[in-house]
CSV table of C-alpha atoms in Angstrom, one decimal:
chain,number,residue,atom,x,y,z
A,1,MET,CA,32.9,2.1,14.9
A,2,GLY,CA,29.8,1.2,16.9
A,3,ARG,CA,29.0,-2.2,18.2
A,4,HIS,CA,26.3,-4.2,16.6
A,5,PRO,CA,23.2,-4.7,18.8
A,6,VAL,CA,22.9,-7.8,20.8
A,7,LEU,CA,20.0,-9.8,19.3
A,8,VAL,CA,17.5,-11.3,21.6
A,9,SER,CA,14.9,-13.9,20.5
A,10,PRO,CA,11.3,-12.7,20.0
A,11,THR,CA,10.1,-15.1,22.7
A,12,SER,CA,12.3,-13.2,25.2
A,13,SER,CA,12.1,-9.7,24.0
A,14,LEU,CA,8.5,-9.0,22.9
A,15,PRO,CA,6.4,-7.4,25.6
A,16,PRO,CA,3.2,-9.3,26.8
A,17,LEU,CA,0.2,-8.4,24.7
A,18,LYS,CA,-2.2,-9.0,27.7
A,19,ARG,CA,-0.7,-5.8,29.2
A,20,LEU,CA,-0.4,-3.9,25.9
A,21,VAL,CA,-2.2,-0.8,27.3
A,22,ASP,CA,0.5,-0.5,30.0
A,23,HIS,CA,3.3,-0.3,27.4
A,24,ASN,CA,4.5,3.1,26.2
A,25,ASN,CA,5.4,4.1,22.7
A,26,HIS,CA,9.1,3.7,23.4
A,27,ARG,CA,8.8,0.1,24.6
A,28,ILE,CA,6.8,-0.9,21.5
A,29,ARG,CA,9.3,0.8,19.1
A,30,GLN,CA,12.1,-1.1,20.9
A,31,ALA,CA,10.2,-4.3,20.2
A,32,LEU,CA,9.7,-3.5,16.5
A,33,GLN,CA,13.4,-2.5,16.1
A,34,SER,CA,14.4,-5.7,17.7
A,35,LEU,CA,12.5,-7.6,15.0
A,36,ARG,CA,14.0,-5.5,12.3
A,37,ASP,CA,17.5,-6.1,13.7
A,38,ILE,CA,16.9,-9.9,13.6
A,39,TYR,CA,15.1,-10.4,10.4
A,40,PHE,CA,15.6,-7.4,8.1
A,41,SER,CA,18.9,-5.7,8.9
A,42,PRO,CA,21.7,-5.7,6.3
A,43,ALA,CA,24.3,-8.5,6.8
A,44,PRO,CA,27.0,-7.2,9.1
A,45,PRO,CA,30.7,-7.4,8.0
A,46,THR,CA,31.5,-9.6,10.9
A,47,PRO,CA,29.1,-12.0,12.7
A,48,THR,CA,27.0,-10.4,15.4
A,49,LYS,CA,26.7,-12.3,18.7
A,50,LEU,CA,23.3,-12.9,20.2
A,51,ARG,CA,22.0,-14.3,23.4
A,52,VAL,CA,19.8,-17.4,23.0
A,53,PRO,CA,17.8,-18.0,26.2
A,54,LYS,CA,17.7,-21.4,27.8
A,55,ARG,CA,14.0,-22.1,27.8
A,56,GLN,CA,12.2,-23.4,30.9
A,57,LEU,CA,8.7,-23.6,29.4
A,58,LYS,CA,5.8,-25.0,31.3
A,59,THR,CA,3.5,-25.0,28.3
A,60,ARG,CA,4.0,-25.4,24.6
A,61,ILE,CA,4.1,-22.0,22.9
A,62,HIS,CA,4.6,-22.9,19.3
A,63,ASP,CA,2.5,-24.9,16.8
A,64,LYS,CA,4.2,-26.5,13.7
A,65,SER,CA,1.9,-25.0,11.1
A,66,VAL,CA,3.1,-22.4,8.6
A,67,PRO,CA,2.4,-18.9,10.0
A,68,ASP,CA,-0.2,-17.0,8.0
A,69,SER,CA,0.2,-13.4,6.8
A,70,GLY,CA,-3.2,-12.1,7.8
A,71,TYR,CA,-4.8,-11.3,11.1
A,72,ALA,CA,-6.7,-14.5,11.7
A,73,SER,CA,-3.9,-16.1,13.7
A,74,ALA,CA,-4.4,-13.6,16.5
A,75,GLU,CA,-7.7,-15.3,17.3
A,76,GLU,CA,-6.0,-18.8,17.2
A,77,GLU,CA,-3.5,-18.0,20.0
A,78,ASP,CA,-4.7,-15.3,22.4
A,79,ASP,CA,-1.9,-16.0,24.7
A,80,VAL,CA,0.9,-15.0,22.3
A,81,GLY,CA,3.3,-12.6,24.0
A,82,GLN,CA,1.4,-12.5,27.3
A,83,GLY,CA,4.5,-13.3,29.4
A,84,GLU,CA,5.1,-15.7,32.2
A,85,GLU,CA,1.7,-15.0,33.7
A,86,GLU,CA,0.2,-17.0,30.9
A,87,GLY,CA,2.4,-20.0,31.1
A,88,ASP,CA,5.9,-18.7,30.7
A,89,ILE,CA,5.4,-17.7,27.1
A,90,ALA,CA,8.2,-15.3,27.2
A,91,PRO,CA,11.1,-16.8,29.3
A,92,GLU,CA,13.6,-14.7,31.1
A,93,LEU,CA,17.1,-14.5,29.7
A,94,ASP,CA,19.6,-16.8,31.4
A,95,GLU,CA,22.8,-15.0,32.3
A,96,GLU,CA,24.7,-18.0,31.1
A,97,SER,CA,22.9,-18.1,27.7
A,98,ASP,CA,25.0,-19.4,24.9
A,99,GLU,CA,26.2,-17.1,22.1
A,100,ALA,CA,25.5,-18.1,18.6
A,101,ASP,CA,25.6,-16.7,15.0
A,102,PRO,CA,22.6,-14.5,14.1
A,103,ASP,CA,21.8,-16.8,11.3
A,104,ILE,CA,20.8,-19.4,13.8
A,105,LEU,CA,18.1,-17.2,15.3
A,106,ARG,CA,16.9,-16.0,11.9
A,107,SER,CA,16.5,-19.5,10.7
A,108,ASP,CA,14.5,-20.6,13.8
A,109,GLN,CA,11.0,-21.1,12.4
A,110,LEU,CA,9.5,-21.3,15.9
A,111,GLU,CA,10.9,-17.9,16.8
A,112,ARG,CA,9.7,-16.5,13.4
A,113,ALA,CA,6.2,-17.9,13.9
A,114,PHE,CA,6.1,-16.3,17.4
A,115,ALA,CA,7.1,-12.9,16.0
A,116,VAL,CA,4.4,-13.1,13.3
A,117,LYS,CA,1.7,-14.1,15.8
A,118,TRP,CA,2.8,-11.3,18.1
A,119,LEU,CA,2.5,-8.7,15.4
A,120,THR,CA,-0.9,-10.1,14.4
A,121,GLY,CA,-2.1,-10.0,18.0
A,122,PHE,CA,-0.8,-6.5,18.4
A,123,ILE,CA,-3.0,-5.3,15.5
A,124,SER,CA,-6.1,-7.0,16.8
A,125,ARG,CA,-5.6,-5.2,20.2
A,126,SER,CA,-4.5,-1.9,18.7
A,127,ASP,CA,-7.8,-0.2,19.3
A,128,ASP,CA,-7.4,-0.6,23.1
A,129,TRP,CA,-3.9,0.8,22.9
A,130,ILE,CA,-5.0,3.8,21.0
A,131,SER,CA,-7.9,4.5,23.4
A,132,VAL,CA,-5.6,5.0,26.4
A,133,SER,CA,-3.5,7.7,24.6
A,134,ALA,CA,-2.8,10.7,26.9
A,135,ASP,CA,-3.5,13.3,24.2
A,136,GLU,CA,-3.9,13.8,20.4
A,137,GLU,CA,-0.2,14.0,19.9
A,138,GLU,CA,0.4,10.6,21.5
A,139,GLU,CA,-2.6,9.2,19.6
A,140,ASN,CA,-1.1,10.3,16.3
A,141,GLU,CA,2.2,8.8,17.2
A,142,ARG,CA,0.5,5.5,18.1
A,143,LEU,CA,-1.3,5.4,14.8
A,144,GLY,CA,2.1,5.8,13.1
A,145,ILE,CA,3.4,2.9,15.2
A,146,ILE,CA,0.5,0.7,14.1
A,147,ASP,CA,1.4,1.5,10.5
A,148,GLU,CA,4.9,0.3,11.3
A,149,VAL,CA,3.5,-2.9,12.7
A,150,THR,CA,1.4,-3.6,9.6
A,151,SER,CA,4.4,-2.8,7.4
A,152,LEU,CA,6.6,-5.2,9.4
A,153,LEU,CA,4.0,-7.9,9.2
A,154,ALA,CA,3.8,-7.4,5.5
A,155,LYS,CA,7.6,-7.9,5.2
A,156,PHE,CA,7.2,-11.3,6.9
A,157,ALA,CA,4.6,-12.2,4.4
A,158,GLY,CA,6.9,-11.1,1.6
A,159,ASP,CA,4.2,-8.6,0.2
A,160,ASP,CA,5.7,-5.2,1.1
A,161,LEU,CA,8.7,-3.4,-0.3
A,162,GLU,CA,8.8,-0.6,2.1
A,163,GLU,CA,12.3,0.4,3.3
A,164,THR,CA,13.9,-2.0,0.8
A,165,GLY,CA,16.2,-1.1,-2.0
A,166,ALA,CA,15.1,-0.5,-5.6
A,167,LEU,CA,13.6,-3.5,-7.3
A,168,THR,CA,12.7,-4.2,-10.9
A,169,ARG,CA,9.3,-5.9,-11.3
A,170,THR,CA,7.9,-7.5,-14.4
A,171,PHE,CA,4.2,-7.8,-15.0
A,172,SER,CA,2.3,-9.9,-17.6
A,173,PHE,CA,-1.3,-9.0,-18.0
A,174,PRO,CA,-3.5,-11.2,-20.2
A,175,THR,CA,-5.7,-9.6,-22.9
A,176,SER,CA,-8.3,-11.2,-25.1
A,177,SER,CA,-5.7,-12.1,-27.7
A,178,SER,CA,-2.2,-11.8,-26.1
A,179,THR,CA,-0.5,-10.3,-23.1
A,180,VAL,CA,0.8,-6.9,-22.1
A,181,GLU,CA,4.3,-7.0,-20.6
A,182,VAL,CA,5.4,-4.2,-18.3
A,183,GLU,CA,8.7,-3.7,-16.5
A,184,LEU,CA,8.8,-1.2,-13.6
A,185,ASN,CA,11.5,0.1,-11.3
A,186,ASP,CA,10.2,0.3,-7.8
A,187,ALA,CA,12.6,2.7,-6.2
A,188,ALA,CA,13.4,2.7,-2.5
A,189,LEU,CA,11.0,4.8,-0.3
A,190,SER,CA,12.5,7.8,1.3
A,191,LYS,CA,12.7,7.5,5.1
A,192,GLU,CA,12.9,11.3,5.4
A,193,ASP,CA,10.0,12.2,3.0
A,194,HIS,CA,6.7,10.3,3.4
A,195,THR,CA,5.2,12.0,0.3
A,196,SER,CA,7.4,9.8,-2.0
A,197,VAL,CA,5.0,6.9,-1.8
A,198,GLY,CA,4.6,6.9,-5.6
A,199,LEU,CA,8.1,5.3,-5.9
A,200,GLN,CA,6.3,1.9,-5.3
A,201,SER,CA,3.8,0.0,-7.3
A,202,TRP,CA,0.7,-0.5,-5.1
A,203,ALA,CA,-1.7,-3.4,-5.4
A,204,SER,CA,-4.7,-1.2,-6.4
A,205,SER,CA,-3.0,-0.3,-9.6
A,206,ILE,CA,-2.2,-3.9,-10.4
A,207,VAL,CA,-5.9,-4.9,-9.8
A,208,LEU,CA,-7.1,-2.1,-12.1
A,209,ALA,CA,-4.5,-2.8,-14.8
A,210,THR,CA,-5.6,-6.4,-14.9
A,211,ARG,CA,-9.2,-5.4,-15.6
A,212,MET,CA,-8.2,-2.8,-18.2
A,213,CYS,CA,-6.3,-5.4,-20.2
A,214,LEU,CA,-9.3,-7.7,-20.2
A,215,GLN,CA,-11.9,-5.0,-21.1
A,216,PRO,CA,-10.1,-1.9,-22.6
A,217,ASP,CA,-13.3,-0.5,-24.1
A,218,GLU,CA,-15.1,-0.6,-20.8
A,219,TYR,CA,-12.3,1.6,-19.3
A,220,GLY,CA,-12.4,4.2,-22.0
A,221,LEU,CA,-9.4,2.9,-23.9
A,222,THR,CA,-10.8,3.4,-27.3
A,223,ARG,CA,-9.4,4.8,-30.6
A,224,ARG,CA,-8.1,8.3,-30.2
A,225,ALA,CA,-9.0,8.5,-26.6
A,226,ARG,CA,-7.3,11.0,-24.3
A,227,VAL,CA,-6.2,9.3,-21.1
A,228,LEU,CA,-5.1,10.9,-17.9
A,229,GLU,CA,-3.6,9.2,-14.8
A,230,LEU,CA,-3.7,10.9,-11.5
A,231,GLY,CA,-1.1,10.0,-8.9
A,232,ALA,CA,0.6,7.9,-11.5
A,233,GLY,CA,3.5,6.8,-9.2
A,234,THR,CA,5.5,4.2,-11.2
A,235,GLY,CA,3.2,4.7,-14.2
A,236,LEU,CA,1.7,1.3,-14.4
A,237,LEU,CA,-1.8,2.3,-15.6
A,238,SER,CA,-0.4,4.8,-18.1
A,239,ILE,CA,2.0,2.3,-19.5
A,240,VAL,CA,-0.6,-0.3,-19.8
A,241,ALA,CA,-3.0,2.1,-21.5
A,242,ALA,CA,-0.3,3.1,-24.0
A,243,LYS,CA,0.5,-0.5,-24.8
A,244,LEU,CA,-3.2,-1.4,-25.3
A,245,LEU,CA,-3.8,1.6,-27.5
A,246,GLY,CA,-0.6,1.6,-29.5
A,247,SER,CA,-0.6,4.0,-32.4
A,248,GLN,CA,-4.4,4.6,-31.9
A,249,THR,CA,-3.9,6.7,-28.8
A,250,GLY,CA,-5.0,10.4,-28.8
A,251,ALA,CA,-2.8,11.4,-25.8
A,252,ILE,CA,-1.8,9.9,-22.5
A,253,VAL,CA,-0.7,12.1,-19.7
A,254,ALA,CA,0.7,10.7,-16.4
A,255,THR,CA,0.7,13.1,-13.5
A,256,ASP,CA,2.2,13.1,-10.0
A,257,TYR,CA,3.7,15.6,-7.5
A,258,HIS,CA,6.9,14.5,-5.9
A,259,PRO,CA,10.1,15.2,-8.0
A,260,ASP,CA,11.7,11.8,-7.2
A,261,VAL,CA,8.4,10.1,-8.3
A,262,LEU,CA,8.3,12.0,-11.5
A,263,ASP,CA,12.0,11.1,-12.3
A,264,ASN,CA,11.3,7.4,-11.7
A,265,LEU,CA,8.1,7.6,-13.8
A,266,ARG,CA,10.1,9.0,-16.7
A,267,GLN,CA,12.6,6.2,-16.3
A,268,ASN,CA,9.9,3.5,-16.4
A,269,ILE,CA,8.3,5.0,-19.5
A,270,ALA,CA,11.7,5.0,-21.3
A,271,THR,CA,12.3,1.4,-20.2
A,272,ASN,CA,8.9,0.2,-21.6
A,273,PHE,CA,9.2,2.2,-24.9
A,274,PRO,CA,12.9,2.0,-25.7
A,275,PHE,CA,12.6,2.5,-29.4
A,276,SER,CA,10.2,5.5,-29.3
A,277,SER,CA,11.8,8.8,-30.4
A,278,VAL,CA,8.9,10.5,-28.8
A,279,PRO,CA,7.6,8.8,-25.6
A,280,PRO,CA,3.9,7.9,-26.0
A,281,ILE,CA,3.2,9.2,-22.5
A,282,GLU,CA,3.7,12.8,-21.3
A,283,VAL,CA,4.8,13.3,-17.7
A,284,ARG,CA,3.4,16.3,-15.8
A,285,LYS,CA,3.5,17.6,-12.3
A,286,LEU,CA,0.1,18.1,-10.8
A,287,ASP,CA,-0.7,19.4,-7.3
A,288,TRP,CA,-4.3,18.4,-6.6
A,289,GLU,CA,-4.8,21.1,-4.0
A,290,GLN,CA,-3.5,23.9,-6.2
A,291,PRO,CA,-3.7,22.4,-9.7
A,292,ASP,CA,-2.2,24.0,-12.9
A,293,PHE,CA,-4.4,23.1,-15.8
A,294,SER,CA,-2.2,24.7,-18.5
A,295,ALA,CA,-0.7,23.1,-21.6
A,296,SER,CA,-1.6,19.4,-22.0
A,297,LEU,CA,-4.0,19.6,-19.1
A,298,GLY,CA,-6.0,22.4,-20.7
A,299,GLU,CA,-8.1,20.0,-22.8
A,300,PRO,CA,-10.4,17.4,-21.1
A,301,PHE,CA,-9.8,13.7,-21.1
A,302,ASP,CA,-12.0,10.8,-22.1
A,303,ALA,CA,-10.7,8.5,-19.4
A,304,VAL,CA,-9.2,9.4,-16.0
A,305,LEU,CA,-7.4,6.6,-14.1
A,306,ALA,CA,-6.3,6.7,-10.4
A,307,ALA,CA,-5.2,4.0,-8.0
A,308,ASP,CA,-4.4,4.1,-4.3
A,309,VAL,CA,-4.5,7.9,-4.3
A,310,ILE,CA,-6.6,8.4,-1.1
A,311,TYR,CA,-4.3,8.6,2.0
A,312,HIS,CA,-5.4,12.0,3.4
A,313,PRO,CA,-8.9,13.1,4.4
A,314,GLU,CA,-8.8,15.9,1.9
A,315,HIS,CA,-7.6,13.9,-1.1
A,316,ALA,CA,-11.1,12.8,-2.3
A,317,SER,CA,-12.2,16.5,-2.4
A,318,TRP,CA,-9.1,17.7,-4.2
A,319,ILE,CA,-9.4,14.8,-6.7
A,320,LYS,CA,-13.1,15.6,-7.3
A,321,ARG,CA,-12.3,19.2,-8.2
A,322,CYS,CA,-9.6,18.0,-10.6
A,323,VAL,CA,-11.8,15.5,-12.3
A,324,GLU,CA,-14.6,18.1,-12.6
A,325,ARG,CA,-12.2,20.2,-14.6
A,326,LEU,CA,-10.4,17.4,-16.5
A,327,LEU,CA,-13.1,14.9,-17.5
A,328,VAL,CA,-14.9,15.3,-20.8
A,329,ARG,CA,-18.5,16.5,-20.2
A,330,PRO,CA,-21.4,15.1,-22.1
A,331,CYS,CA,-22.9,17.0,-25.0
A,332,PRO,CA,-26.2,15.6,-26.2
A,333,GLN,CA,-26.5,18.1,-29.0
A,334,ALA,CA,-23.2,16.8,-30.5
A,335,GLY,CA,-24.1,13.1,-29.6
A,336,ARG,CA,-21.1,13.0,-27.2
A,337,GLU,CA,-21.1,11.0,-24.0
A,338,GLY,CA,-19.2,12.2,-21.0
A,339,GLY,CA,-15.9,10.7,-20.0
A,340,VAL,CA,-15.4,8.2,-17.1
A,341,CYS,CA,-13.1,8.2,-14.1
A,342,TRP,CA,-11.9,4.9,-12.7
A,343,LEU,CA,-10.7,5.0,-9.1
A,344,ALA,CA,-9.3,2.0,-7.3
A,345,ILE,CA,-8.5,2.1,-3.6
A,346,PRO,CA,-7.6,-0.5,-0.9
A,347,MET,CA,-9.9,-1.4,2.0
A,348,ARG,CA,-7.7,-0.8,5.1
A,349,THR,CA,-9.2,-1.8,8.4
A,350,VAL,CA,-6.2,-0.8,10.7
A,351,GLY,CA,-3.6,1.9,10.9
A,352,ARG,CA,-3.5,5.5,10.0
A,353,HIS,CA,-5.4,5.0,6.7
A,354,GLU,CA,-8.2,3.0,8.2
A,355,GLY,CA,-11.5,3.8,6.6
A,356,MET,CA,-10.0,6.5,4.3
A,357,GLY,CA,-11.8,5.0,1.4
A,358,ASP,CA,-15.1,6.1,2.9
A,359,THR,CA,-14.2,9.7,2.0
A,360,VAL,CA,-14.8,8.8,-1.6
A,361,SER,CA,-18.4,7.9,-0.9
A,362,ALA,CA,-18.8,11.1,1.1
A,363,VAL,CA,-17.6,13.3,-1.7
A,364,PHE,CA,-19.1,11.6,-4.7
A,365,PRO,CA,-22.8,10.9,-4.4
A,366,THR,CA,-24.3,7.7,-5.8
A,367,ALA,CA,-26.0,8.2,-9.1
A,368,HIS,CA,-29.3,6.6,-8.1
A,369,THR,CA,-29.6,8.9,-5.0
A,370,MET,CA,-29.5,12.1,-7.1
A,371,GLY,CA,-32.6,14.0,-8.0
A,372,ALA,CA,-33.6,15.2,-11.4
A,373,SER,CA,-33.6,19.0,-10.7
A,374,ARG,CA,-30.0,19.6,-11.9
A,375,THR,CA,-29.4,22.2,-14.6
A,376,GLU,CA,-25.8,21.0,-15.1
A,377,PRO,CA,-24.2,17.5,-15.1
A,378,GLU,CA,-22.6,16.5,-11.8
A,379,LEU,CA,-20.1,13.8,-11.0
A,380,ALA,CA,-21.4,10.7,-9.2
A,381,ILE,CA,-20.5,7.1,-8.5
A,382,LEU,CA,-22.1,5.1,-11.4
A,383,SER,CA,-21.0,1.7,-10.0
A,384,GLU,CA,-18.7,0.2,-7.4
A,385,GLU,CA,-17.0,-3.2,-7.4
A,386,HIS,CA,-15.4,-5.0,-4.5
A,387,VAL,CA,-12.4,-7.2,-5.3
A,388,GLY,CA,-10.9,-9.6,-2.8
A,389,ARG,CA,-7.2,-9.5,-1.8
A,390,GLN,CA,-5.1,-11.6,-4.2
A,391,GLU,CA,-2.4,-13.9,-3.0
A,392,GLY,CA,1.1,-12.4,-3.3
A,393,VAL,CA,-0.3,-8.9,-4.0
A,394,GLY,CA,-0.7,-6.0,-1.6
A,395,ARG,CA,0.1,-5.1,2.0
A,396,ALA,CA,-0.9,-7.1,4.9
A,397,ASP,CA,-3.3,-4.4,6.1
A,398,GLU,CA,-5.3,-4.5,2.8
A,399,GLY,CA,-8.5,-6.5,3.0
A,400,GLY,CA,-9.5,-6.1,-0.6
A,401,TYR,CA,-10.1,-3.3,-3.1
A,402,ARG,CA,-12.9,-1.0,-4.2
A,403,ILE,CA,-13.2,0.1,-7.8
A,404,PHE,CA,-15.4,3.1,-8.4
A,405,LYS,CA,-16.7,4.1,-11.8
A,406,ILE,CA,-17.4,7.8,-11.7
A,407,GLY,CA,-19.1,9.8,-14.4
A,408,TRP,CA,-21.5,12.6,-15.2
A,409,VAL,CA,-25.1,12.4,-14.2
């Protein structure tokens, strides 16, 4: 049986940020793992000993304020994690350091605040660290490390569920006359398979579901409407649509790709409609790159819903091709308006998915910029709304959300 790692306080173990460009990937990963071992590791069967340094500080390194969960604190204390050069911020370990229970270190709010500020400062300096990458392979690895940093920072804020166990979440969305109650199982993310992101409920879907409940007609949730959800994940949008429409629904189809996600999706539907002999939502596998439009996907939909589905440069293009095939087209002769696609995405300013939302604007033109020479309707962005980040919702690297209304022009 292996020994538990010796835990070292953040003020002693985190590398100086002033010399961030000099630190290799292995050193940064060591620092991140040290923070995980201290704050987010499972409780060991026997107490793990740690070394607590005897501090000989020349300057005060901690304030007494509650650490924030955003990136602003990086500007408040530029000297965080800059080592003894900057006033003995990170003291050396004393060989005669006392041993203590790990709980003592975990409960030290000054150490915790230092860790949060170090992570925040790392993100603010990450561009410089990326710029000195030796090659494309190292650059990609560093982008992945930045994702780890933002995820870890989100854990400190209590906003992110990544790498945690399954969790049941209950949502209550107000409507004009009552509330819509939804219970979801957020399953644990697979560490081996990054494509299983749909096992979690992401903030974009919560933001969009809130608006759907307040204005269902605006989002195409009208009597006998056919509703499709792309990248359904835990199924929040589909379940909300089914509860809003009740017996008046035409059909609701929730689609995703990963087998584990589809299994969890079916479980969530069964949980929310326990007395239905026939579930009001059909679950279908859909590969955006190589879609199969047979069976229930052979007939177009009045409303297409999608939230946080853009995390690869090609996703916007693939989704556009699917929407072109699956969204009801207008027919003036029959007095029929075209369907509408609602797409909600987070605004991420750091990490691997930084600026990914811009691919939507690149693929879908804005309606007012299109000429009048078209012989057939084309998809375009009819409107775009920016929504600020809400307290207690979303990852730390999400600065807000963009909601696109996409339709035929």
